[in-house]
Short mmCIF file of C-alpha atoms and ligand atoms in Angstrom, two decimals:
data_model
loop_
_atom_site.label_atom_id
_atom_site.label_comp_id
_atom_site.label_asym_id
_atom_site.label_seq_id
_atom_site.Cartn_x
_atom_site.Cartn_y
_atom_site.Cartn_z
CA MET A 1 0.32 -0.23 -0.01
CA VAL A 2 1.22 3.40 -0.85
CA THR A 3 -0.77 6.10 1.15
CA GLU A 4 0.71 7.86 3.82
CA VAL A 5 0.22 7.83 7.29
CA ILE A 6 -1.79 10.81 8.93
CA ASN A 7 -2.99 12.76 11.70
CA THR A 8 -6.21 12.17 11.02
CA ASN A 9 -7.01 13.96 14.32
CA GLU A 10 -4.74 16.96 13.19
CA LEU A 11 -6.71 17.01 10.57
CA HIS A 12 -10.19 17.83 11.10
CA LYS A 13 -9.05 20.76 12.88
CA MET A 14 -7.96 22.72 9.66
CA ASP A 15 -10.90 24.02 7.31
CA PRO A 16 -11.64 20.79 4.92
CA VAL A 17 -10.67 22.67 1.52
CA PHE A 18 -8.54 25.74 1.90
CA GLY A 19 -7.43 25.34 4.69
CA GLN A 20 -5.77 22.41 4.16
CA MET A 21 -2.21 22.82 4.43
CA SER A 22 -1.86 20.64 0.81
CA PHE A 23 -3.71 23.11 -0.50
CA ASP A 24 -0.87 24.48 -1.73
CA ASP A 25 -3.10 27.01 -4.29
CA HIS A 26 -5.15 23.98 -6.28
CA GLU A 27 -6.82 25.16 -9.12
CA GLN A 28 -10.15 23.21 -8.66
CA ILE A 29 -11.40 20.27 -6.87
CA VAL A 30 -13.77 17.93 -8.30
CA PHE A 31 -16.22 15.71 -6.43
CA CYS A 32 -17.75 13.02 -7.61
CA ASN A 33 -20.31 10.83 -6.78
CA ASP A 34 -22.72 7.93 -8.11
CA LYS A 35 -25.00 5.70 -6.17
CA ASP A 36 -26.25 3.28 -8.24
CA THR A 37 -21.55 2.29 -8.62
CA GLY A 38 -20.63 3.35 -5.42
CA LEU A 39 -18.11 6.13 -7.17
CA LYS A 40 -16.88 8.21 -4.68
CA ALA A 41 -13.90 9.72 -6.16
CA ILE A 42 -11.92 13.28 -5.49
CA ILE A 43 -9.94 15.03 -9.17
CA GLY A 44 -7.55 17.37 -7.82
CA ILE A 45 -6.19 19.64 -10.41
CA HIS A 46 -3.25 21.90 -9.25
CA ASN A 47 -1.86 23.50 -11.64
CA THR A 48 -2.16 23.73 -15.35
CA VAL A 49 0.32 26.60 -16.58
CA LEU A 50 2.56 24.43 -18.49
CA GLY A 51 -0.26 22.11 -20.03
CA PRO A 52 -3.25 20.03 -19.53
CA ALA A 53 -2.90 18.34 -16.07
CA LEU A 54 -2.02 14.99 -16.38
CA GLY A 55 -1.44 12.39 -13.11
CA GLY A 56 -2.49 8.91 -12.39
CA THR A 57 -5.98 7.72 -10.17
CA ARG A 58 -5.33 6.08 -7.46
CA MET A 59 -6.93 3.54 -5.12
CA TRP A 60 -7.74 3.18 -2.22
CA ASN A 61 -9.46 2.25 0.65
CA TYR A 62 -8.82 5.08 2.95
CA THR A 63 -9.98 5.59 6.70
CA SER A 64 -11.54 8.96 5.81
CA GLU A 65 -12.27 11.14 3.70
CA TRP A 66 -10.09 13.43 5.19
CA GLU A 67 -7.39 11.42 4.31
CA ALA A 68 -8.36 10.48 0.51
CA LEU A 69 -8.61 14.94 -0.01
CA ASN A 70 -4.72 14.84 1.38
CA ASP A 71 -3.55 12.50 -0.45
CA VAL A 72 -5.02 13.67 -3.55
CA LEU A 73 -3.70 17.15 -2.54
CA ARG A 74 -0.42 16.57 -2.22
CA LEU A 75 -0.36 13.93 -5.37
CA SER A 76 -1.04 16.40 -8.04
CA ARG A 77 1.05 19.14 -6.42
CA GLY A 78 3.57 16.56 -6.34
CA MET A 79 2.97 16.34 -10.46
CA THR A 80 3.28 19.82 -11.09
CA TYR A 81 6.34 20.07 -9.71
CA LYS A 82 7.84 16.09 -11.53
CA SER A 83 6.20 17.08 -15.05
CA ALA A 84 8.60 20.84 -15.23
CA ILE A 85 11.15 19.63 -13.72
CA THR A 86 11.21 16.82 -16.14
CA GLY A 87 10.30 19.44 -18.93
CA LEU A 88 7.13 18.23 -20.26
CA ASN A 89 4.77 20.27 -21.30
CA LEU A 90 2.16 18.94 -18.69
CA GLY A 91 0.84 20.35 -15.42
CA GLY A 92 -0.26 18.66 -12.31
CA GLY A 93 -3.05 16.32 -11.53
CA LYS A 94 -4.88 13.27 -9.62
CA ALA A 95 -7.32 11.38 -8.65
CA VAL A 96 -8.67 8.80 -6.09
CA LEU A 97 -10.99 6.67 -6.24
CA ILE A 98 -12.51 5.64 -1.94
CA GLY A 99 -12.52 2.03 -2.01
CA ASP A 100 -10.89 -1.66 -2.04
CA ALA A 101 -9.73 -2.35 -5.66
CA LYS A 102 -9.12 -5.66 -5.13
CA THR A 103 -13.74 -5.89 -3.98
CA GLN A 104 -14.56 -2.52 -5.05
CA LYS A 105 -13.60 -1.50 -8.34
CA THR A 106 -16.44 -2.65 -11.38
CA PRO A 107 -16.57 -2.05 -14.52
CA GLU A 108 -19.16 0.27 -14.34
CA LEU A 109 -16.83 2.34 -11.90
CA MET A 110 -14.28 3.07 -13.89
CA LEU A 111 -16.65 4.32 -16.65
CA LYS A 112 -18.15 6.34 -13.97
CA PHE A 113 -15.45 7.47 -13.07
CA GLY A 114 -14.35 7.95 -17.12
CA GLU A 115 -17.05 9.73 -17.27
CA PHE A 116 -16.11 12.76 -15.10
CA VAL A 117 -13.28 12.29 -16.24
CA HIS A 118 -14.81 13.60 -19.66
CA SER A 119 -16.47 16.61 -18.28
CA LEU A 120 -13.06 17.82 -17.82
CA ASN A 121 -12.69 18.54 -21.48
CA GLY A 122 -9.40 17.06 -20.89
CA LYS A 123 -8.45 19.97 -17.70
CA TYR A 124 -7.28 16.22 -16.64
CA ILE A 125 -5.62 13.71 -18.07
CA THR A 126 -5.78 9.93 -16.39
CA ALA A 127 -3.40 7.46 -15.40
CA GLU A 128 -2.91 4.33 -13.80
CA ASP A 129 -1.37 4.58 -9.74
CA VAL A 130 -1.70 2.29 -6.96
CA GLY A 131 -4.83 0.24 -6.68
CA MET A 132 -5.24 0.28 -11.33
CA ALA A 133 -4.10 -1.45 -14.10
CA THR A 134 -3.44 -0.77 -18.07
CA SER A 135 -6.85 -2.87 -18.75
CA ASP A 136 -8.67 -0.67 -16.48
CA MET A 137 -7.60 2.63 -18.31
CA ASP A 138 -8.63 0.38 -21.31
CA LEU A 139 -11.90 0.38 -19.35
CA VAL A 140 -11.72 4.41 -19.29
CA ARG A 141 -11.08 4.67 -23.00
CA THR A 142 -13.98 3.68 -24.22
CA VAL A 143 -15.95 5.88 -22.91
CA THR A 144 -13.18 9.61 -22.63
CA PRO A 145 -9.26 10.41 -25.15
CA TYR A 146 -8.60 11.52 -22.10
CA VAL A 147 -6.61 8.87 -19.74
CA THR A 148 -3.42 8.02 -20.91
CA GLY A 149 -0.98 5.20 -19.74
CA ILE A 150 -3.16 1.82 -22.04
CA SER A 151 -2.22 -1.32 -23.34
CA GLU A 152 0.73 -0.90 -26.14
CA SER A 153 -2.18 -3.65 -27.78
CA LYS A 154 -4.95 -0.72 -27.83
CA GLY A 155 -1.93 1.87 -29.41
CA GLY A 156 -0.96 2.86 -25.99
CA ALA A 157 2.59 2.99 -23.29
CA GLY A 158 1.78 0.13 -21.30
CA ASN A 159 2.50 -0.33 -17.73
CA PRO A 160 4.71 2.98 -16.76
CA SER A 161 6.37 1.44 -13.84
CA PRO A 162 9.49 -1.04 -15.68
CA ILE A 163 10.43 3.41 -17.30
CA THR A 164 9.74 4.45 -14.06
CA ALA A 165 11.81 1.94 -12.35
CA TYR A 166 15.14 2.73 -14.87
CA GLY A 167 14.92 6.70 -14.88
CA VAL A 168 14.70 5.76 -10.17
CA PHE A 169 18.02 3.48 -11.20
CA MET A 170 19.81 6.69 -13.34
CA GLY A 171 19.14 8.82 -10.38
CA MET A 172 20.61 6.45 -7.92
CA LYS A 173 23.41 6.47 -9.91
CA ALA A 174 24.57 9.92 -10.72
CA ALA A 175 23.62 10.50 -7.21
CA ALA A 176 26.33 7.45 -6.13
CA LYS A 177 28.56 9.48 -8.84
CA TYR A 178 27.61 12.75 -6.79
CA LYS A 179 28.84 10.99 -3.58
CA PHE A 180 30.96 8.42 -4.29
CA GLY A 181 32.41 9.37 -7.56
CA SER A 182 31.60 6.87 -9.11
CA ASP A 183 27.80 5.91 -10.55
CA ILE A 184 29.04 2.61 -9.99
CA LEU A 185 26.89 0.34 -8.05
CA GLU A 186 28.48 -2.99 -7.64
CA ASP A 187 28.98 -4.40 -4.29
CA LYS A 188 26.53 -0.99 -2.80
CA VAL A 189 24.70 -2.62 -0.05
CA ILE A 190 21.96 -1.04 -0.80
CA TYR A 191 17.41 -1.63 0.86
CA VAL A 192 14.70 -1.12 -1.10
CA GLN A 193 11.70 -1.42 1.08
CA GLY A 194 7.57 -2.46 -1.41
CA ILE A 195 8.99 -4.80 -4.15
CA GLY A 196 5.72 -3.67 -6.51
CA ASN A 197 5.93 -2.68 -9.71
CA VAL A 198 8.40 -0.52 -9.22
CA GLY A 199 10.37 -1.80 -6.54
CA GLU A 200 10.17 -5.33 -8.90
CA ALA A 201 12.32 -3.57 -11.10
CA LEU A 202 14.26 -1.52 -9.34
CA VAL A 203 15.84 -4.66 -8.33
CA GLU A 204 16.82 -5.79 -11.47
CA ASN A 205 18.77 -3.33 -12.61
CA LEU A 206 20.28 -3.49 -9.63
CA SER A 207 20.82 -7.12 -9.44
CA ASN A 208 22.44 -6.72 -12.88
CA GLU A 209 24.40 -4.34 -12.16
CA GLY A 210 25.14 -6.43 -9.14
CA ALA A 211 24.81 -5.07 -5.82
CA LYS A 212 23.28 -6.21 -2.76
CA VAL A 213 20.02 -5.39 -2.53
CA TYR A 214 18.34 -6.20 0.15
CA ILE A 215 14.05 -6.14 0.32
CA SER A 216 11.33 -5.64 2.47
CA ASP A 217 7.69 -5.47 2.13
CA ILE A 218 4.93 -6.03 4.35
CA ASN A 219 3.92 -8.88 1.81
CA GLN A 220 6.05 -12.25 2.82
CA GLU A 221 4.62 -13.93 -0.48
CA ARG A 222 6.19 -11.76 -3.10
CA LEU A 223 9.31 -11.49 -0.96
CA GLU A 224 9.90 -15.15 -1.00
CA GLU A 225 8.91 -14.51 -5.22
CA VAL A 226 11.18 -11.37 -5.89
CA ARG A 227 14.55 -12.93 -4.18
CA ASP A 228 13.48 -16.69 -5.39
CA LYS A 229 13.89 -14.34 -8.87
CA TYR A 230 16.60 -12.32 -8.24
CA GLY A 231 18.31 -14.06 -6.08
CA VAL A 232 18.62 -10.56 -3.40
CA GLU A 233 18.12 -11.33 0.62
CA ILE A 234 15.11 -10.65 2.30
CA TYR A 235 15.37 -8.75 5.17
CA GLY A 236 14.23 -10.30 8.47
CA GLY A 237 15.14 -7.45 11.04
CA SER A 238 13.20 -5.14 12.97
CA ASN A 239 14.32 -1.37 11.51
CA LEU A 240 15.81 -1.38 8.05
CA TYR A 241 16.05 2.65 8.67
CA ALA A 242 18.80 1.61 11.56
CA GLU A 243 20.30 -0.22 9.04
CA LYS A 244 24.04 0.62 7.44
CA MET A 245 23.57 1.00 4.07
CA ASP A 246 25.08 3.11 1.22
CA ILE A 247 22.19 3.36 -0.46
CA TYR A 248 18.17 3.67 0.99
CA ALA A 249 15.18 2.97 -1.24
CA PRO A 250 11.52 3.79 -0.63
CA CYS A 251 9.44 2.06 -3.11
CA ALA A 252 6.63 1.69 -1.29
CA LEU A 253 5.31 4.53 1.22
CA GLY A 254 5.16 7.89 1.41
CA ALA A 255 6.24 9.91 3.82
CA THR A 256 8.46 7.29 5.45
CA ILE A 257 10.97 10.39 5.72
CA ASN A 258 10.68 12.01 8.77
CA ASP A 259 11.12 12.96 12.59
CA ILE A 260 12.09 9.31 14.04
CA THR A 261 13.14 8.07 10.72
CA ILE A 262 15.90 10.57 9.64
CA LYS A 263 17.53 10.14 13.19
CA GLN A 264 18.20 6.46 12.64
CA LEU A 265 18.94 6.23 9.44
CA ASN A 266 22.16 4.92 8.58
CA ALA A 267 22.59 5.19 4.64
CA LYS A 268 25.13 8.29 2.43
CA ILE A 269 22.15 7.99 -0.18
CA ILE A 270 18.45 8.17 -0.22
CA ALA A 271 16.93 7.61 -4.41
CA GLY A 272 13.65 6.27 -4.36
CA ALA A 273 10.00 5.96 -6.32
CA ALA A 274 7.89 7.29 -3.61
CA ASN A 275 5.50 9.50 -4.20
CA ASN A 276 5.87 12.63 -1.29
CA GLN A 277 9.14 11.08 1.32
CA LEU A 278 9.28 13.48 3.17
CA ALA A 279 6.96 13.94 4.99
CA GLU A 280 7.88 17.79 5.40
CA GLU A 281 9.73 19.02 2.81
CA LYS A 282 11.97 21.98 4.00
CA LYS A 283 12.30 20.70 7.27
CA HIS A 284 13.42 16.94 6.72
CA GLY A 285 14.71 17.88 3.42
CA GLN A 286 17.39 20.24 5.62
CA MET A 287 17.42 17.67 8.56
CA LEU A 288 18.58 14.98 5.90
CA ARG A 289 22.01 17.91 4.32
CA ASP A 290 22.54 18.26 8.28
CA LYS A 291 23.12 14.66 8.42
CA GLY A 292 25.57 13.85 5.20
CA ILE A 293 22.38 12.17 3.40
CA VAL A 294 22.01 12.83 0.55
CA TYR A 295 18.27 12.53 -1.63
CA ALA A 296 17.93 12.16 -4.42
CA PRO A 297 14.18 14.04 -5.11
CA ASP A 298 11.04 11.70 -5.67
CA PHE A 299 9.77 13.86 -7.97
CA LEU A 300 12.68 14.17 -10.24
CA ILE A 301 13.77 10.62 -9.88
CA ASN A 302 10.18 8.63 -10.82
CA ALA A 303 9.47 10.73 -13.48
CA GLY A 304 9.78 7.16 -16.06
CA GLY A 305 6.64 6.77 -15.99
CA ILE A 306 4.88 9.88 -16.91
CA ILE A 307 7.64 10.13 -20.03
CA ASN A 308 6.26 6.98 -20.76
CA VAL A 309 2.12 7.59 -21.14
CA TYR A 310 3.40 11.14 -22.26
CA ALA A 311 4.35 9.89 -25.25
CA GLU A 312 1.17 8.13 -26.12
CA LEU A 313 0.22 12.67 -26.08
CA GLU A 314 3.20 13.62 -28.29
CA ASN A 315 3.34 10.36 -30.55
CA TYR A 316 7.09 9.62 -29.86
CA ASP A 317 8.44 6.49 -29.76
CA ARG A 318 10.46 4.06 -27.14
CA LYS A 319 14.22 5.12 -28.03
CA GLU A 320 12.39 9.23 -27.28
CA ILE A 321 10.87 7.37 -23.76
CA ILE A 322 14.16 5.90 -22.74
CA ARG A 323 16.14 9.16 -23.83
CA LYS A 324 14.34 11.81 -21.86
CA THR A 325 14.42 8.74 -18.89
CA GLU A 326 18.13 8.36 -19.20
CA ASN A 327 18.70 12.19 -19.05
CA ILE A 328 16.99 12.33 -15.37
CA TYR A 329 20.45 11.47 -14.81
CA ASN A 330 22.07 14.79 -15.63
CA THR A 331 19.24 16.35 -14.02
CA THR A 332 20.05 14.73 -11.12
CA LEU A 333 23.88 15.39 -10.85
CA GLU A 334 23.21 18.99 -11.79
CA ILE A 335 20.28 19.66 -9.28
CA LEU A 336 23.04 18.10 -6.00
CA LYS A 337 25.37 20.25 -7.63
CA LYS A 338 22.96 23.12 -7.75
CA ALA A 339 22.49 22.82 -4.03
CA ASP A 340 25.36 22.92 -2.75
CA THR A 341 26.64 25.65 -4.69
CA ASP A 342 23.27 27.63 -3.07
CA ASN A 343 23.65 26.01 -0.52
CA ILE A 344 20.51 24.54 -0.06
CA THR A 345 18.72 20.74 0.50
CA THR A 346 18.13 19.12 -3.04
CA TYR A 347 14.72 19.44 -2.62
CA GLN A 348 14.68 23.37 -2.43
CA ALA A 349 17.27 22.84 -5.65
CA ALA A 350 15.23 21.17 -7.70
CA PHE A 351 12.10 22.96 -6.99
CA ASN A 352 13.12 26.02 -7.22
CA ILE A 353 14.62 24.74 -10.90
CA ALA A 354 10.69 24.07 -11.79
CA GLN A 355 8.75 26.71 -9.81
CA ALA A 356 11.33 28.90 -12.27
CA ARG A 357 10.04 26.91 -15.52
CA ILE A 358 6.43 27.39 -14.92
CA ASP A 359 6.85 31.23 -13.76
CA ALA A 360 8.53 31.94 -16.60
CA ARG A 361 5.83 30.67 -19.12
CA LYS A 362 3.11 32.00 -16.49
CA ASN A 363 4.86 34.93 -17.79
CA GLU A 364 4.57 34.52 -21.41
CA LYS A 365 0.71 34.27 -21.73
P1 NAD B 1 2.45 -1.62 -5.65
O1 NAD B 1 1.40 -1.40 -4.98
O2 NAD B 1 2.82 -2.17 -6.98
O3 NAD B 1 4.12 -1.54 -4.37
C1 NAD B 1 4.30 -0.70 -3.16
C2 NAD B 1 4.69 -2.46 -2.36
O4 NAD B 1 4.74 -2.02 -1.52
C3 NAD B 1 4.08 -3.60 -2.52
O5 NAD B 1 4.70 -4.45 -3.40
C4 NAD B 1 3.22 -3.05 -0.93
O6 NAD B 1 3.14 -4.69 -0.50
C5 NAD B 1 4.47 -2.71 -0.37
N1 NAD B 1 4.45 -1.78 0.75
C6 NAD B 1 3.08 -0.97 1.38
N2 NAD B 1 3.10 -0.98 2.54
C7 NAD B 1 4.28 -1.49 3.20
C8 NAD B 1 5.22 -0.92 4.36
N3 NAD B 1 4.91 -0.01 5.64
N4 NAD B 1 6.54 -1.44 4.20
C9 NAD B 1 7.80 -2.48 3.16
N5 NAD B 1 6.08 -2.63 1.51
C10 NAD B 1 5.26 -1.75 1.70
O7 NAD B 1 2.96 0.44 -6.08
P2 NAD B 1 4.44 0.56 -7.19
O8 NAD B 1 3.23 0.87 -8.78
O9 NAD B 1 5.01 -0.37 -7.44
O10 NAD B 1 3.85 1.94 -6.87
C11 NAD B 1 5.29 2.33 -5.70
C12 NAD B 1 5.60 4.13 -5.55
O11 NAD B 1 5.69 4.94 -6.13
C13 NAD B 1 3.87 4.50 -4.47
O12 NAD B 1 4.83 5.41 -4.26
C14 NAD B 1 4.01 5.08 -5.85
O13 NAD B 1 3.19 6.24 -5.20
C15 NAD B 1 4.96 5.60 -6.97
N6 NAD B 1 5.60 5.64 -8.40
C16 NAD B 1 4.68 4.54 -8.76
C17 NAD B 1 4.91 5.11 -10.43
C18 NAD B 1 4.94 4.29 -11.46
O14 NAD B 1 5.05 3.74 -12.87
N7 NAD B 1 3.43 3.20 -10.51
C19 NAD B 1 5.11 6.18 -11.07
C20 NAD B 1 6.12 6.89 -9.96
C21 NAD B 1 5.87 6.96 -8.89
#
């Protein structure tokens, strides 16, 4: 699962929409309700200065609507900066469906959701996220053209996860080059937390390079499957953060980097796929910097997936997808160096570049 631990008591104290700490100047938030199918969805459109707001749909059994709202707002904001830093002409948006994807996701519900997406006339374009598969997007495609991440057999770019993992691998290599002077990951001790779609593909890249990989997940079956497939080790301890390692790769939950874990963290680099890894971006970015831990910003290095789905809109081919994803290496290295030069956190350095691109486009208009 990939949502974040949220103190809902704190959320209740705030105004529900504009007062949400994660509201951060969203342009539009759409609440979608359909009694017949049981659909309860929220679409967050954070910013459309660079283009239509593109971001996946997550289906999750949230403990409260507040939690769902907070999740969609944080995720859609992240998409704005992800596309901006990657140089894509896309804004930031995201959708969440409230419910259990295993038991409550029906074709009728997905089609109804597609109709809501269609009603926004392309201002928001969806794709898959946690709880969704390419087959769900294929279904949505039957009621709206404003969907990406559809099957290759239907003319889409297919599952984005392997490309996301490849981008994370590139970002990790750049961070290693910066920290160790070499981007070769052979024999480096790397902990991959969460071996779902992206985590597994990352493990494959890392074991091909000869890294010493440890895996952790809450799903024991999956752990054994991935261990047997790639010959990596299952982490058997109770506190991964305190283990001595070269690289920590968060590929499951958001907000795993927080007041508690930073104190324990014994890694030299953090580079992973999870969205919103820093519980509080400014504070925790600074704490990592103070500890000398190199943080490869999540929204920068996990952009492979959006590069992959963007290909469907721009009609570029696989070669171009790979080229753009490999460029994550150069951008990461550049940003890590810029953070040093400007004496700011790596998160802030990446954020400033993304924001400057948005501001420049706004001024052109
Ligand atoms: P996924 O649902 O396939 O995998 C997540 C894995 O994390 C699961 O195996 C789950 O059991 C495990 N997990 C959940 N809680 C855990 C915990 N506390 N400790 C250890 N493992 C735990 O999701 P995914 O598509 O692989 O995405 C992983 C992360 O990357 C998410 O944060 C997602 O938002 C982000 N991301 C994914 C893509 C993509 O292309 N799929 C793109 C960008 C960002």
